[in-house]
């Protein structure tokens, strides 16, 4: 097959890296890609949201299968457009992608399907939302309904902070269209877990569970980011709990959408919290996670291209279920200083060619400089990933490799997966 991956981050580099290993793939393209994907595929200078241009490129290059990484093009109807032109694509339609692009609609689906989740109310009127905040017990979760690039969720410890979040979204319109409707939601406590599942609307194959770290600083301090690291598998999610999540959460959600005439084909990402009352859904995403993908795919013992082809054709059940390597994987994101706020790019990256063989460097915000060197071009620059016999071993390997990579103002968290190796210390922290 000739395969195209849409996107430019470390998730897309990881997808391309795993697809390149498939005996089914003899030509690989990434649009727009980065310096890492350029080494294993042909980068196409087309932005991920330019749906017509992507479809044109798929036809021009004879693409047999397109795999979509980010949520924006899915919400914009990339799959619908490709299908209208007879192009095979793995991902949900715009209607199915509403599971991520509208948190209010996702709650409606969960309620109808009986899926356990936090209780919430939805508001479009500022005064009504403020009244709801004042009557709620802190901490209070305020969510923008639409896609807000990771900035649409505020966990407010006080009424004043919750009110400020509501005024920003509904009053000042800081999030634009995404914040014209807000959810006021109860705050759940417990360990957060990501469980991704591949589905063609009928067959469901869960992937290995993972945990990511959203805040920029050690000890979960500072602002939220796109993700500063991850590990897989998750000791708290054994086979029995994973099966419970599939049966109580994934299957009913897919079935409810199917009941409404929406066939979900793609990866359904369940962001979960393990409460005292069992697993509950914090959010659904309509695609692979980032940075979870970077630690899940190195553990996959199977053909990713065959799985995505089965999804796109609605014949996933004809493809063997994923198998998994023993051990664990830990990924650490190397970011530009100042991220997720303002930061400077264009700094040369040193040490990539001398990393140990067992370390994978998935590129995100990288580009090829005028002199052919790799330079920084974004907030999250790289995800370094190591496998090991267990989480502790993988963690030791990846952190031993981190000092070997250098660029100006490089920052990273030093506590990725630490809680799984020192649970009591993490609990005290």
Protein backbone atom coordinates (compact mmCIF):
# COMPACT_ATOMS: atom_id res chain seq x y z
CA UNK A 1 0.00 0.00 0.00
CA UNK A 2 0.86 3.64 -0.44
CA UNK A 3 -0.04 5.29 2.88
CA UNK A 4 -0.35 8.93 3.93
CA UNK A 5 -0.32 10.15 7.54
CA UNK A 6 -1.90 13.54 8.24
CA UNK A 7 -0.27 15.69 10.93
CA UNK A 8 3.08 17.06 12.10
CA UNK A 9 3.60 16.05 15.74
CA UNK A 10 5.30 13.27 17.65
CA UNK A 11 2.09 11.24 17.46
CA UNK A 12 2.27 11.34 13.66
CA UNK A 13 5.99 10.47 13.71
CA UNK A 14 5.15 7.46 15.90
CA UNK A 15 2.36 6.42 13.52
CA UNK A 16 4.68 6.72 10.54
CA UNK A 17 7.44 4.84 12.40
CA UNK A 18 5.14 1.90 13.12
CA UNK A 19 3.50 1.93 9.67
CA UNK A 20 6.94 1.86 8.06
CA UNK A 21 7.52 -1.54 9.75
CA UNK A 22 4.50 -3.08 8.00
CA UNK A 23 5.18 -5.44 5.06
CA UNK A 24 1.98 -4.03 3.53
CA UNK A 25 3.46 -0.53 3.16
CA UNK A 26 5.82 0.20 0.27
CA UNK A 27 5.46 3.99 0.12
CA UNK A 28 4.83 6.38 3.00
CA UNK A 29 3.93 10.08 2.99
CA UNK A 30 3.34 12.52 5.86
CA UNK A 31 1.55 15.87 5.51
CA UNK A 32 3.06 18.15 6.58
CA UNK A 33 5.39 16.10 8.80
CA UNK A 34 8.56 17.24 10.55
CA UNK A 35 12.31 16.62 10.52
CA UNK A 36 11.81 13.15 12.01
CA UNK A 37 9.24 11.96 9.50
CA UNK A 38 11.43 13.28 6.68
CA UNK A 39 13.95 10.55 7.53
CA UNK A 40 11.45 7.69 7.06
CA UNK A 41 8.82 9.08 4.66
CA UNK A 42 8.16 11.74 2.05
CA UNK A 43 6.92 14.93 3.64
CA UNK A 44 4.24 16.83 1.73
CA UNK A 45 4.02 20.60 2.42
CA UNK A 46 0.27 20.58 3.11
CA UNK A 47 -1.22 21.71 6.41
CA UNK A 48 -3.36 19.17 8.27
CA UNK A 49 -6.47 21.37 8.06
CA UNK A 50 -6.27 21.91 4.29
CA UNK A 51 -8.72 19.12 3.50
CA UNK A 52 -9.17 19.69 -0.27
CA UNK A 53 -5.40 19.92 -0.82
CA UNK A 54 -4.86 16.70 1.16
CA UNK A 55 -7.43 14.90 -0.97
CA UNK A 56 -5.79 16.24 -4.12
CA UNK A 57 -2.43 14.95 -2.88
CA UNK A 58 -3.91 11.54 -2.09
CA UNK A 59 -5.14 11.25 -5.66
CA UNK A 60 -1.95 12.66 -7.17
CA UNK A 61 0.30 10.24 -5.27
CA UNK A 62 -1.97 7.23 -5.63
CA UNK A 63 -2.53 6.90 -1.88
CA UNK A 64 -4.30 3.66 -0.93
CA UNK A 65 -4.92 4.54 2.72
CA UNK A 66 -4.85 7.78 4.72
CA UNK A 67 -4.41 7.80 8.51
CA UNK A 68 -5.40 11.01 10.32
CA UNK A 69 -3.56 12.06 13.46
CA UNK A 70 -5.05 15.34 14.85
CA UNK A 71 -8.66 16.10 15.75
CA UNK A 72 -9.12 19.37 13.83
CA UNK A 73 -9.21 17.89 10.31
CA UNK A 74 -11.54 15.14 11.53
CA UNK A 75 -13.93 17.70 13.01
CA UNK A 76 -13.71 19.67 9.75
CA UNK A 77 -14.93 16.65 7.79
CA UNK A 78 -11.73 15.28 6.25
CA UNK A 79 -13.11 11.73 6.26
CA UNK A 80 -16.40 12.83 4.68
CA UNK A 81 -14.53 14.71 1.93
CA UNK A 82 -12.15 11.81 1.22
CA UNK A 83 -15.01 9.32 1.08
CA UNK A 84 -16.94 11.57 -1.34
CA UNK A 85 -13.95 11.31 -3.66
CA UNK A 86 -13.58 7.54 -3.31
CA UNK A 87 -10.48 7.71 -1.11
CA UNK A 88 -9.92 5.15 1.66
CA UNK A 89 -9.32 6.82 5.03
CA UNK A 90 -9.12 5.59 8.62
CA UNK A 91 -10.90 7.95 10.99
CA UNK A 92 -14.35 9.06 12.13
CA UNK A 93 -16.65 11.27 10.08
CA UNK A 94 -17.40 14.81 11.27
CA UNK A 95 -20.63 13.54 12.83
CA UNK A 96 -18.74 10.87 14.79
CA UNK A 97 -15.91 13.28 15.67
CA UNK A 98 -18.44 15.35 17.63
CA UNK A 99 -17.62 12.98 20.50
CA UNK A 100 -14.58 15.28 20.92
CA UNK A 101 -15.58 18.49 19.17
CA UNK A 102 -18.68 18.94 21.38
CA UNK A 103 -18.38 18.00 25.03
CA UNK A 104 -22.09 18.70 25.50
CA UNK A 105 -23.00 16.23 22.76
CA UNK A 106 -20.59 13.67 24.22
CA UNK A 107 -22.39 13.99 27.56
CA UNK A 108 -25.70 13.47 25.79
CA UNK A 109 -24.36 10.28 24.20
CA UNK A 110 -22.99 9.03 27.53
CA UNK A 111 -26.25 9.74 29.35
CA UNK A 112 -28.28 7.91 26.70
CA UNK A 113 -25.86 4.97 26.75
CA UNK A 114 -25.67 4.76 30.55
CA UNK A 115 -21.93 5.41 30.54
CA UNK A 116 -20.54 6.45 33.96
CA UNK A 117 -19.30 10.04 33.93
CA UNK A 118 -19.32 13.20 36.04
CA UNK A 119 -22.65 14.96 36.48
CA UNK A 120 -22.86 18.32 34.73
CA UNK A 121 -25.11 21.04 33.33
CA UNK A 122 -24.67 22.97 30.10
CA UNK A 123 -25.02 26.76 29.77
CA UNK A 124 -24.97 29.36 27.01
CA UNK A 125 -26.15 32.25 29.22
CA UNK A 126 -23.50 33.99 31.33
CA UNK A 127 -25.75 34.85 34.28
CA UNK A 128 -27.18 31.32 34.46
CA UNK A 129 -23.69 29.82 34.38
CA UNK A 130 -22.47 32.15 37.13
CA UNK A 131 -25.47 31.23 39.27
CA UNK A 132 -24.64 27.54 38.79
CA UNK A 133 -21.04 28.14 39.85
CA UNK A 134 -22.11 29.99 43.00
CA UNK A 135 -24.36 27.10 44.04
CA UNK A 136 -21.74 24.41 43.38
CA UNK A 137 -19.27 22.98 45.87
CA UNK A 138 -15.59 23.63 45.00
CA UNK A 139 -13.50 22.41 43.33
CA UNK A 140 -15.58 23.13 40.24
CA UNK A 141 -14.79 22.00 36.70
CA UNK A 142 -15.55 24.46 33.90
CA UNK A 143 -15.31 23.12 30.35
CA UNK A 144 -15.67 24.79 26.99
CA UNK A 145 -17.93 22.78 24.72
CA UNK A 146 -15.75 22.94 21.60
CA UNK A 147 -12.16 22.27 20.58
CA UNK A 148 -9.86 24.66 22.43
CA UNK A 149 -6.36 23.25 21.90
CA UNK A 150 -6.07 21.98 25.46
CA UNK A 151 -7.17 25.30 27.00
CA UNK A 152 -10.85 24.49 27.43
CA UNK A 153 -10.84 22.81 30.84
CA UNK A 154 -10.40 24.66 34.15
CA UNK A 155 -10.41 22.87 37.50
CA UNK A 156 -11.17 25.77 39.83
CA UNK A 157 -10.44 25.32 43.56
CA UNK A 158 -12.54 28.37 44.49
CA UNK A 159 -15.80 30.01 43.41
CA UNK A 160 -13.87 33.10 42.32
CA UNK A 161 -11.64 31.13 39.93
CA UNK A 162 -14.60 29.23 38.50
CA UNK A 163 -16.46 32.51 37.95
CA UNK A 164 -13.40 33.96 36.23
CA UNK A 165 -13.24 30.97 33.88
CA UNK A 166 -16.92 31.31 33.02
CA UNK A 167 -16.55 35.06 32.39
CA UNK A 168 -13.53 34.42 30.15
CA UNK A 169 -15.37 31.84 28.04
CA UNK A 170 -18.94 33.12 27.88
CA UNK A 171 -18.35 36.81 28.59
CA UNK A 172 -15.05 37.82 27.03
CA UNK A 173 -15.10 35.06 24.40
CA UNK A 174 -11.44 34.22 24.92
CA UNK A 175 -11.91 30.79 23.32
CA UNK A 176 -14.05 32.03 20.45
CA UNK A 177 -16.69 29.67 19.13
CA UNK A 178 -15.39 26.82 21.32
CA UNK A 179 -16.42 28.68 24.47
CA UNK A 180 -19.89 29.88 23.48
CA UNK A 181 -21.32 26.96 25.44
CA UNK A 182 -19.84 25.80 28.76
CA UNK A 183 -20.27 22.79 31.02
CA UNK A 184 -20.24 23.13 34.80
CA UNK A 185 -19.17 19.72 36.02
CA UNK A 186 -18.53 17.94 39.31
CA UNK A 187 -14.88 17.33 40.12
CA UNK A 188 -13.96 13.64 40.31
CA UNK A 189 -10.92 12.28 42.13
CA UNK A 190 -8.73 9.29 41.36
CA UNK A 191 -5.99 8.19 38.99
CA UNK A 192 -6.41 9.33 35.40
CA UNK A 193 -5.96 6.69 32.69
CA UNK A 194 -6.21 6.73 28.90
CA UNK A 195 -7.75 3.71 27.19
CA UNK A 196 -7.79 3.86 23.41
CA UNK A 197 -9.76 1.43 21.27
CA UNK A 198 -9.77 0.72 17.56
CA UNK A 199 -13.20 0.13 16.07
CA UNK A 200 -15.01 -0.08 12.74
CA UNK A 201 -18.35 0.52 14.43
CA UNK A 202 -18.83 -3.16 15.25
CA UNK A 203 -15.57 -4.84 16.22
CA UNK A 204 -13.68 -3.20 19.10
CA UNK A 205 -9.99 -3.82 19.84
CA UNK A 206 -8.74 -2.07 23.01
CA UNK A 207 -5.15 -0.89 23.01
CA UNK A 208 -2.84 -1.17 25.98
CA UNK A 209 -3.78 1.43 28.68
CA UNK A 210 -1.52 4.43 29.25
CA UNK A 211 -1.12 7.40 31.59
CA UNK A 212 -0.08 10.87 30.45
CA UNK A 213 1.05 14.00 32.32
CA UNK A 214 -0.69 17.20 31.32
CA UNK A 215 0.84 19.91 33.52
CA UNK A 216 4.15 21.44 32.58
CA UNK A 217 5.92 21.11 35.95
CA UNK A 218 7.04 18.34 38.27
CA UNK A 219 4.45 17.31 40.82
CA UNK A 220 1.66 18.31 38.43
CA UNK A 221 2.30 22.03 38.83
CA UNK A 222 1.93 24.87 36.35
CA UNK A 223 -0.42 25.24 33.39
CA UNK A 224 -1.86 22.42 31.31
CA UNK A 225 -0.03 21.43 28.14
CA UNK A 226 -0.59 19.04 25.28
CA UNK A 227 1.24 16.43 27.38
CA UNK A 228 4.71 16.26 28.93
CA UNK A 229 5.19 12.49 29.02
CA UNK A 230 3.48 9.14 29.38
CA UNK A 231 3.92 5.50 30.27
CA UNK A 232 2.27 2.19 29.40
CA UNK A 233 0.91 -0.18 30.55
CA UNK A 234 -0.90 0.99 33.72
CA UNK A 235 -0.57 -1.40 36.70
CA UNK A 236 -3.91 -0.20 38.12
CA UNK A 237 -5.73 -1.44 35.00
CA UNK A 238 -5.54 -5.23 34.93
CA UNK A 239 -7.24 -7.42 32.33
CA UNK A 240 -10.49 -7.58 34.31
CA UNK A 241 -10.73 -3.80 34.71
CA UNK A 242 -9.88 -3.25 31.06
CA UNK A 243 -12.68 -5.59 30.06
CA UNK A 244 -15.06 -3.74 32.39
CA UNK A 245 -14.10 -0.43 30.72
CA UNK A 246 -14.72 -1.89 27.27
CA UNK A 247 -18.10 -3.36 28.26
CA UNK A 248 -19.40 -0.43 30.35
CA UNK A 249 -17.91 2.50 28.43
CA UNK A 250 -16.51 1.81 24.95
CA UNK A 251 -19.13 -0.64 23.65
CA UNK A 252 -22.20 1.33 24.84
CA UNK A 253 -20.80 4.57 23.37
CA UNK A 254 -20.13 3.04 19.96
CA UNK A 255 -23.54 1.31 20.05
CA UNK A 256 -25.40 4.52 20.95
CA UNK A 257 -23.80 6.37 18.06
CA UNK A 258 -24.66 3.47 15.76
CA UNK A 259 -28.27 3.60 17.02
CA UNK A 260 -28.32 7.24 15.87
CA UNK A 261 -27.05 6.27 12.43
CA UNK A 262 -23.43 7.30 13.12
CA UNK A 263 -20.92 4.52 12.41
CA UNK A 264 -17.73 5.25 14.34
CA UNK A 265 -14.66 4.08 12.44
CA UNK A 266 -11.32 5.04 13.91
CA UNK A 267 -9.69 5.24 17.31
CA UNK A 268 -11.93 6.16 20.22
CA UNK A 269 -9.92 7.61 23.11
CA UNK A 270 -11.52 7.38 26.54
CA UNK A 271 -9.96 9.71 29.11
CA UNK A 272 -10.90 8.00 32.35
CA UNK A 273 -10.61 8.52 36.07
CA UNK A 274 -10.51 5.54 38.41
CA UNK A 275 -12.85 6.62 41.21
CA UNK A 276 -13.91 4.77 44.34
CA UNK A 277 -17.12 3.94 42.44
CA UNK A 278 -15.28 2.55 39.45
CA UNK A 279 -13.98 4.02 36.18
CA UNK A 280 -15.74 7.12 34.86
CA UNK A 281 -15.26 9.13 31.67
CA UNK A 282 -13.65 12.56 31.88
CA UNK A 283 -13.64 13.07 28.11
CA UNK A 284 -13.69 11.29 24.79
CA UNK A 285 -11.30 12.07 21.95
CA UNK A 286 -11.79 11.02 18.35
CA UNK A 287 -8.18 10.03 17.62
CA UNK A 288 -4.93 8.63 19.03
CA UNK A 289 -3.56 10.52 22.02
CA UNK A 290 -0.36 12.52 22.19
CA UNK A 291 1.90 11.57 24.03
CA UNK A 292 0.15 8.22 24.69
CA UNK A 293 0.69 7.02 21.11
CA UNK A 294 4.43 7.36 21.54
CA UNK A 295 4.47 4.77 24.36
CA UNK A 296 1.68 2.51 23.06
CA UNK A 297 3.01 1.82 19.56
CA UNK A 298 6.51 0.64 20.64
CA UNK A 299 4.73 -2.08 22.63
CA UNK A 300 2.49 -3.15 19.74
CA UNK A 301 3.46 -6.57 18.39
CA UNK A 302 1.47 -6.47 15.18
CA UNK A 303 0.79 -4.78 11.86
CA UNK A 304 -0.58 -1.27 12.34
CA UNK A 305 -1.30 -0.84 8.63
CA UNK A 306 -3.50 -3.94 8.59
CA UNK A 307 -5.45 -2.63 11.59
CA UNK A 308 -6.08 0.80 10.04
CA UNK A 309 -6.97 -0.79 6.70
CA UNK A 310 -9.51 -2.99 8.50
CA UNK A 311 -11.01 0.08 10.19
CA UNK A 312 -11.27 2.01 6.92
CA UNK A 313 -12.94 -0.88 5.10
CA UNK A 314 -15.30 -1.71 7.95
CA UNK A 315 -13.68 -5.15 8.25
CA UNK A 316 -11.62 -4.85 11.43
CA UNK A 317 -12.90 -8.24 12.59
CA UNK A 318 -10.99 -9.86 9.70
CA UNK A 319 -7.70 -8.57 11.16
CA UNK A 320 -6.09 -10.37 14.13
CA UNK A 321 -6.51 -8.52 17.43
CA UNK A 322 -3.44 -6.57 18.57
CA UNK A 323 -0.79 -8.42 20.55
CA UNK A 324 1.62 -6.74 22.94
CA UNK A 325 5.27 -7.06 23.82
CA UNK A 326 6.15 -7.80 27.42
CA UNK A 327 7.48 -4.98 29.56
CA UNK A 328 6.73 -1.28 29.56
CA UNK A 329 7.50 1.98 27.75
CA UNK A 330 8.12 5.44 29.20
CA UNK A 331 8.21 8.66 27.17
CA UNK A 332 9.57 12.06 28.23
CA UNK A 333 8.73 15.21 26.28
CA UNK A 334 11.55 17.71 25.71
CA UNK A 335 10.00 21.14 25.33
CA UNK A 336 11.01 24.71 24.57
CA UNK A 337 11.46 26.96 27.59
CA UNK A 338 8.33 29.03 28.13
CA UNK A 339 5.95 26.40 26.75
CA UNK A 340 2.92 26.37 26.89
CA UNK A 341 3.28 30.15 26.83
CA UNK A 342 5.56 32.06 24.47
CA UNK A 343 8.87 30.50 23.42
CA UNK A 344 11.66 30.96 20.88
CA UNK A 345 12.30 28.51 18.04
CA UNK A 346 15.10 27.89 15.55
CA UNK A 347 17.63 26.48 18.02
CA UNK A 348 19.88 23.66 16.75
CA UNK A 349 19.25 20.26 18.38
CA UNK A 350 22.37 18.31 19.30
CA UNK A 351 22.83 14.65 20.18
CA UNK A 352 20.11 12.97 18.13
CA UNK A 353 22.65 10.97 16.12
CA UNK A 354 24.40 9.63 19.23
CA UNK A 355 21.39 8.39 21.22
CA UNK A 356 21.58 4.75 22.38
CA UNK A 357 20.02 2.27 19.96
CA UNK A 358 17.24 1.39 22.39
CA UNK A 359 16.04 5.00 22.62
CA UNK A 360 13.42 6.24 20.14
CA UNK A 361 13.27 9.97 19.44
CA UNK A 362 9.85 10.92 18.11
CA UNK A 363 9.96 14.43 16.61
CA UNK A 364 7.22 17.01 17.20
CA UNK A 365 8.30 20.66 16.90
CA UNK A 366 11.32 20.12 14.66
CA UNK A 367 12.35 21.31 11.21
CA UNK A 368 15.34 21.05 8.92
CA UNK A 369 17.42 24.23 9.02
CA UNK A 370 19.04 25.96 6.06
CA UNK A 371 22.29 24.10 6.73
CA UNK A 372 20.58 20.71 6.91
CA UNK A 373 20.65 20.52 10.71
CA UNK A 374 17.60 19.74 12.84
CA UNK A 375 16.25 22.79 14.70
CA UNK A 376 13.38 23.47 17.09
CA UNK A 377 10.13 24.71 15.57
CA UNK A 378 7.52 24.28 18.30
CA UNK A 379 6.67 24.09 21.99
CA UNK A 380 6.91 20.34 22.35
CA UNK A 381 10.06 19.44 20.46
CA UNK A 382 10.74 15.72 20.98
CA UNK A 383 9.46 12.71 22.88
CA UNK A 384 12.22 10.33 23.95
CA UNK A 385 10.92 6.80 24.55
CA UNK A 386 12.52 3.72 26.06
CA UNK A 387 11.21 0.21 26.58
CA UNK A 388 12.20 -1.88 29.55
CA UNK A 389 11.28 -5.08 31.39
CA UNK A 390 9.03 -2.98 33.64
CA UNK A 391 8.14 0.67 34.21
CA UNK A 392 11.11 1.23 36.51
CA UNK A 393 13.55 -0.17 33.96
CA UNK A 394 12.06 1.82 31.08
CA UNK A 395 12.10 4.97 33.19
CA UNK A 396 15.76 4.54 34.10
CA UNK A 397 16.72 4.03 30.44
CA UNK A 398 14.90 7.06 29.08
CA UNK A 399 16.10 9.46 31.78
CA UNK A 400 19.68 8.23 31.31
CA UNK A 401 19.37 9.25 27.67
CA UNK A 402 17.77 12.68 28.17
CA UNK A 403 21.04 14.55 28.93
CA UNK A 404 22.42 13.33 25.60
CA UNK A 405 20.03 15.64 23.73
CA UNK A 406 20.57 19.38 23.98
CA UNK A 407 19.03 22.57 22.65
CA UNK A 408 18.84 26.08 24.09
CA UNK A 409 16.18 26.53 26.80
CA UNK A 410 15.27 22.81 26.84
CA UNK A 411 12.89 21.86 29.65
CA UNK A 412 11.31 18.56 30.70
CA UNK A 413 9.59 16.94 33.65
CA UNK A 414 11.73 14.70 35.85
CA UNK A 415 8.88 12.73 37.43
CA UNK A 416 7.30 10.86 34.52
CA UNK A 417 6.19 7.40 35.78
CA UNK A 418 7.81 8.08 39.16
CA UNK A 419 4.57 7.31 41.00
CA UNK A 420 4.65 3.75 39.67
CA UNK A 421 8.15 3.14 41.04
CA UNK A 422 7.70 5.02 44.33
CA UNK A 423 3.94 4.92 44.99
CA UNK A 424 4.14 5.90 48.64
CA UNK A 425 6.37 8.89 47.97
CA UNK A 426 4.10 9.94 45.12
CA UNK A 427 1.06 9.66 47.35
CA UNK A 428 2.67 11.88 49.97
CA UNK A 429 3.61 14.39 47.27
